[in-house]
Short mmCIF file of C-alpha atoms and ligand atoms in Angstrom, two decimals:
data_model
loop_
_atom_site.label_atom_id
_atom_site.label_comp_id
_atom_site.label_asym_id
_atom_site.label_seq_id
_atom_site.Cartn_x
_atom_site.Cartn_y
_atom_site.Cartn_z
CA MET F 1 -8.89 -11.48 -7.93
CA LYS F 2 -10.75 -8.58 -6.40
CA LEU F 3 -13.32 -6.43 -8.19
CA PHE F 4 -13.80 -2.86 -7.06
CA TYR F 5 -17.35 -1.88 -7.98
CA SER F 6 -20.08 0.62 -7.25
CA PRO F 7 -23.66 -0.69 -7.09
CA GLY F 8 -25.36 -0.45 -10.48
CA ALA F 9 -22.38 1.29 -12.11
CA CYS F 10 -20.70 0.09 -15.31
CA SER F 11 -18.70 -2.26 -13.07
CA LEU F 12 -21.86 -4.41 -12.98
CA GLY F 13 -20.92 -5.73 -16.42
CA ILE F 14 -17.52 -6.92 -15.17
CA HIS F 15 -19.18 -8.36 -12.07
CA VAL F 16 -21.38 -10.46 -14.37
CA VAL F 17 -18.33 -11.63 -16.35
CA LEU F 18 -16.64 -12.79 -13.13
CA GLU F 19 -19.77 -14.66 -12.09
CA GLU F 20 -20.00 -16.28 -15.54
CA ILE F 21 -16.37 -17.47 -15.32
CA GLY F 22 -16.92 -18.97 -11.88
CA ALA F 23 -13.30 -18.61 -10.70
CA PRO F 24 -12.86 -17.39 -7.11
CA PHE F 25 -13.02 -13.61 -6.68
CA THR F 26 -13.81 -11.12 -3.96
CA THR F 27 -15.49 -7.75 -4.24
CA GLN F 28 -15.05 -4.39 -2.59
CA ARG F 29 -17.84 -1.85 -2.76
CA ILE F 30 -16.63 1.63 -3.68
CA SER F 31 -19.79 3.71 -3.74
CA THR F 32 -19.39 6.57 -6.22
CA ARG F 33 -22.57 8.05 -4.72
CA ASP F 34 -20.69 8.47 -1.41
CA GLY F 35 -17.51 9.67 -3.12
CA ALA F 36 -15.58 6.57 -1.96
CA ASN F 37 -13.90 6.47 -5.39
CA LEU F 38 -12.11 9.72 -4.60
CA LYS F 39 -10.79 8.72 -1.15
CA PRO F 40 -7.01 8.21 -0.83
CA GLU F 41 -7.42 4.47 -0.09
CA TYR F 42 -9.09 3.90 -3.45
CA LEU F 43 -6.93 6.36 -5.39
CA ALA F 44 -4.01 4.18 -4.26
CA VAL F 45 -5.70 1.32 -6.15
CA ASN F 46 -6.88 3.32 -9.16
CA PRO F 47 -5.51 6.86 -9.40
CA LYS F 48 -8.20 7.63 -12.01
CA GLY F 49 -10.83 7.40 -9.26
CA LYS F 50 -13.16 5.26 -11.38
CA VAL F 51 -14.72 1.83 -11.16
CA PRO F 52 -14.35 -0.88 -12.29
CA ALA F 53 -10.84 -1.84 -11.25
CA LEU F 54 -9.66 -5.43 -11.06
CA ALA F 55 -6.81 -6.37 -8.72
CA LEU F 56 -5.04 -9.56 -9.72
CA ASP F 57 -3.47 -12.01 -7.30
CA ASP F 58 0.03 -10.76 -8.29
CA GLY F 59 -0.91 -7.32 -6.89
CA SER F 60 -1.27 -5.59 -10.25
CA VAL F 61 -4.45 -3.68 -11.12
CA ILE F 62 -6.28 -3.47 -14.45
CA THR F 63 -8.45 -0.43 -15.17
CA GLU F 64 -10.75 0.51 -18.09
CA TYR F 65 -13.76 -1.61 -18.90
CA PRO F 66 -12.68 -3.03 -22.30
CA ALA F 67 -9.23 -3.94 -20.96
CA ILE F 68 -10.67 -5.76 -17.93
CA ALA F 69 -13.26 -7.60 -20.03
CA MET F 70 -10.69 -8.68 -22.63
CA TYR F 71 -8.26 -9.78 -19.91
CA LEU F 72 -10.87 -11.92 -18.16
CA ALA F 73 -12.04 -13.49 -21.41
CA ARG F 74 -8.52 -14.24 -22.65
CA ALA F 75 -7.28 -15.49 -19.26
CA ASN F 76 -10.23 -17.89 -18.98
CA PRO F 77 -10.60 -19.44 -22.45
CA GLY F 78 -12.67 -22.32 -21.06
CA ALA F 79 -15.49 -19.87 -20.32
CA LYS F 80 -15.72 -19.09 -24.06
CA LEU F 81 -16.56 -15.43 -23.56
CA LEU F 82 -15.10 -14.25 -26.87
CA PRO F 83 -16.31 -15.08 -30.36
CA GLU F 84 -13.91 -17.37 -32.23
CA GLY F 85 -11.13 -16.06 -34.46
CA LEU F 86 -9.13 -12.85 -34.52
CA ARG F 87 -11.56 -10.95 -36.76
CA ALA F 88 -14.59 -11.74 -34.59
CA GLU F 89 -12.59 -11.00 -31.43
CA ILE F 90 -11.82 -7.56 -32.82
CA ASP F 91 -15.51 -7.01 -33.55
CA CYS F 92 -16.18 -7.84 -29.91
CA LEU F 93 -13.54 -5.32 -28.79
CA SER F 94 -15.16 -2.78 -31.09
CA ILE F 95 -18.52 -3.22 -29.31
CA LEU F 96 -16.88 -3.00 -25.88
CA ASP F 97 -15.12 0.18 -26.88
CA TYR F 98 -18.30 1.70 -28.32
CA ILE F 99 -20.18 0.99 -25.11
CA ALA F 100 -17.41 2.14 -22.76
CA GLY F 101 -16.11 5.06 -24.80
CA THR F 102 -19.24 6.47 -26.44
CA VAL F 103 -22.56 5.12 -25.14
CA HIS F 104 -21.55 5.33 -21.48
CA PRO F 105 -20.05 8.85 -21.35
CA MET F 106 -21.85 10.65 -24.16
CA GLY F 107 -25.26 9.02 -23.69
CA PHE F 108 -25.64 8.25 -20.01
CA THR F 109 -23.02 10.11 -17.96
CA ARG F 110 -24.40 13.32 -19.45
CA GLN F 111 -27.82 12.39 -18.05
CA PHE F 112 -26.68 11.07 -14.67
CA ARG F 113 -24.01 13.70 -13.99
CA ALA F 114 -25.29 16.68 -15.92
CA ALA F 115 -23.71 19.21 -13.55
CA ARG F 116 -20.26 18.12 -14.74
CA PHE F 117 -21.05 19.12 -18.31
CA ALA F 118 -23.33 22.14 -17.78
CA LYS F 119 -22.24 25.78 -17.80
CA ASP F 120 -24.49 26.43 -14.79
CA ALA F 121 -27.57 24.97 -13.09
CA ALA F 122 -29.88 26.40 -15.75
CA ASP F 123 -27.92 24.58 -18.45
CA GLU F 124 -28.38 21.12 -16.90
CA ALA F 125 -31.73 20.39 -18.59
CA ARG F 126 -30.11 20.93 -22.00
CA VAL F 127 -27.23 18.57 -21.13
CA ILE F 128 -29.69 15.88 -19.98
CA ALA F 129 -31.79 16.26 -23.14
CA ASP F 130 -28.67 16.03 -25.33
CA GLY F 131 -27.52 12.92 -23.45
CA ARG F 132 -30.93 11.32 -23.82
CA ALA F 133 -31.10 11.99 -27.56
CA ALA F 134 -27.58 10.63 -28.00
CA ALA F 135 -28.38 7.52 -25.93
CA GLU F 136 -31.46 6.81 -28.03
CA SER F 137 -29.43 7.06 -31.20
CA TYR F 138 -26.63 4.82 -29.81
CA LEU F 139 -29.21 2.23 -28.72
CA GLY F 140 -30.32 2.04 -32.32
CA VAL F 141 -26.76 1.20 -33.36
CA LEU F 142 -26.50 -1.43 -30.62
CA ALA F 143 -29.81 -2.98 -31.70
CA GLU F 144 -28.53 -3.23 -35.28
CA ASN F 145 -25.43 -5.03 -33.99
CA LEU F 146 -27.43 -7.50 -31.91
CA ARG F 147 -27.70 -10.73 -33.88
CA GLY F 148 -29.75 -12.57 -31.25
CA PRO F 149 -30.20 -14.23 -28.97
CA TRP F 150 -26.82 -12.78 -27.94
CA VAL F 151 -24.80 -9.96 -29.47
CA PHE F 152 -22.75 -12.45 -31.51
CA GLY F 153 -25.60 -14.83 -32.24
CA ALA F 154 -25.62 -18.21 -30.52
CA GLN F 155 -22.51 -17.53 -28.42
CA TYR F 156 -22.74 -15.51 -25.22
CA THR F 157 -19.71 -13.19 -24.89
CA VAL F 158 -18.35 -10.29 -22.83
CA ALA F 159 -20.22 -7.97 -25.22
CA ASP F 160 -23.49 -9.20 -23.68
CA SER F 161 -22.57 -8.25 -20.13
CA ALA F 162 -21.45 -4.81 -21.35
CA LEU F 163 -24.74 -4.30 -23.14
CA PHE F 164 -26.50 -5.40 -19.94
CA PHE F 165 -25.27 -2.52 -17.79
CA ILE F 166 -26.48 -0.12 -20.47
CA GLU F 167 -29.88 -1.86 -20.46
CA GLN F 168 -30.11 -1.40 -16.70
CA TRP F 169 -29.26 2.26 -17.15
CA CYS F 170 -32.11 2.62 -19.65
CA ASP F 171 -34.44 1.68 -16.79
CA ARG F 172 -32.81 4.30 -14.58
CA ALA F 173 -33.03 6.97 -17.31
CA LYS F 174 -36.60 5.91 -18.17
CA ILE F 175 -35.62 5.24 -21.76
CA ILE F 176 -37.48 2.49 -23.58
CA PRO F 177 -34.87 0.86 -25.84
CA PRO F 178 -35.61 -0.91 -29.14
CA PRO F 179 -37.47 -4.25 -28.73
CA ALA F 180 -34.38 -6.35 -29.53
CA ILE F 181 -32.51 -4.69 -26.66
CA LEU F 182 -35.43 -5.15 -24.27
CA ALA F 183 -35.62 -8.85 -25.16
CA HIS F 184 -31.85 -9.18 -24.63
CA GLN F 185 -32.17 -7.60 -21.17
CA GLN F 186 -34.83 -10.17 -20.24
CA ARG F 187 -32.55 -13.00 -21.40
CA MET F 188 -29.73 -11.52 -19.32
CA LEU F 189 -31.94 -11.25 -16.22
CA ALA F 190 -32.71 -14.98 -16.52
CA ARG F 191 -29.03 -15.95 -16.26
CA PRO F 192 -27.94 -17.20 -12.81
CA ALA F 193 -24.64 -15.28 -13.07
CA VAL F 194 -26.52 -12.01 -13.61
CA GLN F 195 -28.84 -12.76 -10.70
CA ARG F 196 -25.87 -13.44 -8.41
CA ALA F 197 -24.16 -10.17 -9.37
CA LEU F 198 -27.38 -8.19 -8.85
CA THR F 199 -27.96 -9.83 -5.46
CA THR F 200 -24.44 -8.98 -4.27
CA GLU F 201 -24.71 -5.38 -5.47
CA SER F 202 -28.11 -4.84 -3.87
CA ALA F 203 -27.06 -6.20 -0.45
N1 GSH T 301 -13.22 4.80 -18.95
C1 GSH T 301 -13.61 4.12 -17.73
C2 GSH T 301 -14.81 4.87 -17.16
C3 GSH T 301 -15.33 4.25 -15.92
C4 GSH T 301 -16.35 5.17 -15.24
O1 GSH T 301 -16.62 6.32 -15.67
N2 GSH T 301 -16.92 4.66 -14.17
C5 GSH T 301 -17.87 5.43 -13.41
C6 GSH T 301 -18.98 4.54 -12.87
S1 GSH T 301 -20.04 3.94 -14.15
C7 GSH T 301 -17.18 6.07 -12.24
O2 GSH T 301 -16.31 5.48 -11.65
N3 GSH T 301 -17.59 7.29 -11.91
C8 GSH T 301 -17.10 7.98 -10.78
C9 GSH T 301 -16.81 9.40 -11.07
O3 GSH T 301 -16.70 9.77 -12.25
O4 GSH T 301 -16.66 10.16 -10.10
C10 GSH T 301 -13.94 2.65 -18.02
O5 GSH T 301 -14.38 2.35 -19.15
O6 GSH T 301 -13.72 1.79 -17.17
#
């Protein structure tokens, strides 16, 4: 397997999942800051021009965060990265989708890439403020869904690594999340798999 990631991007959550599983994988840095995600070589991998993308050993490529996370969890049942039972699994998918489809774009992309959403330069401050307010409200929902110590209680799952990239983005956006989220981030930072992913991405 090969993970295409950009340092500190949402792909960090998938990077953590791969480290948690412990199966062999390689990484390729595609820095969105440098526009590497829009170069023809990468568009040949993922025509959407986004990270993460996961290339499997059979040559196929999976895109979209929830799809990659669910694939990795289901393909590696021994790692126990999904809560048990169909109903709980669907709740996990629901969290992944909320993070990838709502919190990420509506809360944080609006802050980090305001120019994309603004009518003109003068409008950017409004877009950032709207993104910040939305992020704060979404973090409240995520805190309510956090049973502790992990999202699904005693079992660590792929929902935790998704929440982690959002927690790291709170630091970047200078947002102080609810205490339960802050405590979860500290627990994540203590995990060896998280430390390995952060070390690779900061190299
Ligand atoms: N819907 C995609 C979104 C992924 C996404 O937006 N990734 C960002 C990095 S966090 C990206 O690649 N941005 C590059 C760009 O938009 O130019 C997913 O959930 O995987």
